[in-house]
Tab-separated table of C-alpha atoms in Angstrom:
chain	number	residue	atom	x	y	z
A	2	MET	CA	91.110	79.871	55.437
A	3	LYS	CA	88.262	79.706	57.938
A	4	MET	CA	90.632	78.293	60.596
A	5	PHE	CA	93.074	81.132	59.951
A	6	PHE	CA	90.404	83.742	60.699
A	7	LEU	CA	89.242	81.839	63.775
A	8	GLY	CA	92.829	81.705	65.033
A	9	LEU	CA	93.298	85.391	64.302
A	10	LEU	CA	90.063	86.263	66.101
A	11	LEU	CA	91.105	84.188	69.123
A	12	ALA	CA	94.539	85.861	69.257
A	13	LEU	CA	92.977	89.324	69.057
A	14	SER	CA	90.474	88.467	71.814
A	15	LEU	CA	93.239	87.287	74.136
A	16	ALA	CA	95.286	90.417	73.422
A	17	ALA	CA	92.259	92.595	74.186
A	18	CYS	CA	91.696	90.794	77.506
A	19	GLU	CA	95.341	91.376	78.455
A	20	THR	CA	94.987	95.066	77.588
A	21	VAL	CA	91.791	95.440	79.624
A	22	GLU	CA	93.403	93.666	82.594
A	23	THR	CA	96.529	95.853	82.367
A	24	ALA	CA	94.442	99.024	82.139
A	25	GLY	CA	92.395	97.983	85.172
A	26	ARG	CA	95.545	97.272	87.164
A	27	LYS	CA	97.006	100.683	86.196
A	28	ASN	CA	93.785	102.515	87.079
A	29	GLN	CA	93.719	100.805	90.469
A	30	MET	CA	97.411	101.675	90.991
A	31	ASP	CA	96.676	105.336	90.305
A	32	PHE	CA	93.745	105.226	92.726
A	33	ASP	CA	95.621	103.420	95.538
A	34	LEU	CA	98.762	105.574	95.307
A	35	LYS	CA	96.699	108.773	95.258
A	36	ALA	CA	94.652	107.560	98.241
A	37	TYR	CA	97.861	106.799	100.152
A	38	GLY	CA	99.254	110.248	99.279
A	39	HIS	CA	95.980	111.827	100.390
A	40	GLU	CA	96.186	110.052	103.767
A	41	VAL	CA	99.745	111.327	104.246
A	42	ARG	CA	99.019	114.847	103.014
A	43	TRP	CA	96.013	115.344	105.265
A	44	GLY	CA	97.680	113.937	108.361
A	45	GLN	CA	95.992	110.559	108.642
A	46	ILE	CA	99.327	109.017	109.668
A	47	GLU	CA	97.711	106.317	111.808
A	48	ALA	CA	95.876	104.988	108.706
A	49	LEU	CA	99.053	104.299	106.726
A	50	PRO	CA	99.652	100.710	107.957
A	51	SER	CA	96.340	99.706	106.336
A	52	TYR	CA	98.083	100.146	102.957
A	53	LEU	CA	100.736	97.564	103.840
A	54	ARG	CA	100.633	93.981	102.656
A	55	PRO	CA	98.594	92.182	105.352
A	56	ASP	CA	101.554	90.012	106.408
A	57	MET	CA	103.622	93.162	107.149
A	58	ILE	CA	101.217	95.084	109.377
A	59	GLU	CA	102.261	93.522	112.683
A	60	SER	CA	105.995	94.008	112.056
A	61	GLN	CA	105.629	97.680	111.037
A	62	PRO	CA	107.173	99.922	113.712
A	63	ALA	CA	105.075	102.829	114.954
A	64	VAL	CA	105.088	105.449	112.212
A	65	ALA	CA	105.208	108.212	114.821
A	66	ALA	CA	105.235	108.370	118.600
A	67	SER	CA	102.359	110.831	118.476
A	68	PRO	CA	100.691	110.947	115.024
A	69	GLY	CA	98.455	113.848	116.062
A	70	ASN	CA	101.556	115.960	116.668
A	71	ILE	CA	102.565	115.806	112.991
A	72	ARG	CA	101.357	118.256	110.375
A	73	VAL	CA	102.337	117.340	106.821
A	74	THR	CA	103.083	120.436	104.760
A	75	GLY	CA	104.045	118.788	101.492
A	76	TYR	CA	103.860	115.523	99.571
A	77	GLU	CA	105.783	115.676	96.315
A	78	VAL	CA	106.266	112.789	93.894
A	79	LEU	CA	109.929	112.878	92.882
A	80	VAL	CA	109.982	109.693	90.774
A	81	SER	CA	106.664	108.699	89.210
A	82	PRO	CA	105.380	105.152	89.626
A	83	HIS	CA	107.305	102.789	87.380
A	84	GLN	CA	107.471	99.042	86.899
A	85	ILE	CA	110.246	97.211	88.739
A	86	GLY	CA	112.121	95.017	86.255
A	87	GLU	CA	110.031	92.645	84.171
A	88	ASP	CA	107.407	92.092	86.873
A	89	LYS	CA	104.209	93.930	85.929
A	90	ASN	CA	102.894	93.355	89.445
A	91	ARG	CA	105.499	95.517	91.229
A	92	VAL	CA	105.988	99.268	90.984
A	93	ALA	CA	108.125	101.824	92.767
A	94	GLN	CA	107.792	105.532	93.355
A	95	THR	CA	109.774	108.046	95.376
A	96	VAL	CA	108.212	110.962	97.237
A	97	ARG	CA	109.391	113.760	99.488
A	98	ILE	CA	107.303	114.391	102.592
A	99	ASN	CA	107.708	117.700	104.412
A	100	TYR	CA	106.212	117.941	107.893
A	101	ILE	CA	106.425	119.749	111.197
A	102	PHE	CA	105.979	118.708	114.802
A	103	ARG	CA	103.175	120.917	116.115
A	104	ASP	CA	104.500	121.137	119.671
A	105	ARG	CA	108.029	122.165	118.666
A	106	GLN	CA	107.467	123.770	115.254
A	107	VAL	CA	110.407	121.742	113.991
A	108	VAL	CA	110.445	121.379	110.207
A	109	ARG	CA	111.465	117.979	108.852
A	110	SER	CA	111.657	116.306	105.477
A	111	LEU	CA	112.049	112.687	104.464
A	112	ILE	CA	112.445	110.795	101.213
A	113	ASP	CA	110.052	107.855	100.997
A	114	LYS	CA	111.062	105.157	98.486
A	115	GLN	CA	107.883	103.149	98.110
A	116	THR	CA	107.421	99.733	96.532
A	117	TRP	CA	103.953	98.418	95.756
A	118	GLU	CA	102.697	94.948	94.795
A	119	TRP	CA	99.512	94.012	92.971
A	120	ASN	CA	97.198	91.516	94.658
A	121	ALA	CA	95.193	90.027	91.789
A	122	ASP	CA	92.704	88.265	94.108
A	123	GLU	CA	91.740	91.489	95.883
A	124	LYS	CA	92.406	93.743	92.874
A	125	LYS	CA	94.369	96.093	95.111
A	126	TRP	CA	97.902	97.460	95.383
A	127	TYR	CA	99.675	97.000	98.714
A	128	ARG	CA	102.789	98.722	99.927
A	129	SER	CA	105.496	96.067	100.225
A	130	ASN	CA	108.172	97.932	102.136
A	131	PRO	CA	107.985	99.561	105.590
A	132	ILE	CA	106.442	102.984	106.030
A	133	PRO	CA	109.076	105.518	107.100
A	134	VAL	CA	109.096	106.736	110.686
A	135	PHE	CA	108.379	110.430	111.222
A	136	ARG	CA	111.118	111.572	113.660
């Protein structure tokens, strides 16, 4: 009987650790995706590559020819972050970004289908697909 309770206690402890780890990963996802959205929304276009997986930064094309010429007027989450398949370390979200070119007052809109991967060592989410180009 004593072994049964010890086994039960061990199982509950492991389940609690999994729950705490999952909650921490979700909280960090919320933080990282909101920070990325904030950078876009407030025109910090040149900072976006820092959210990419480190191995992708060099291959990322320039997000805009002249980032200072872009004024973002809207950042709307169309599809909330959701897990991709069975992998708890990958999520996707879709957003619409509305922006104008300051010099031409041309209004543009793009749909940004984002995928994000969890880096357990750094406890950080990285974007794992290219950042769209503002044209």
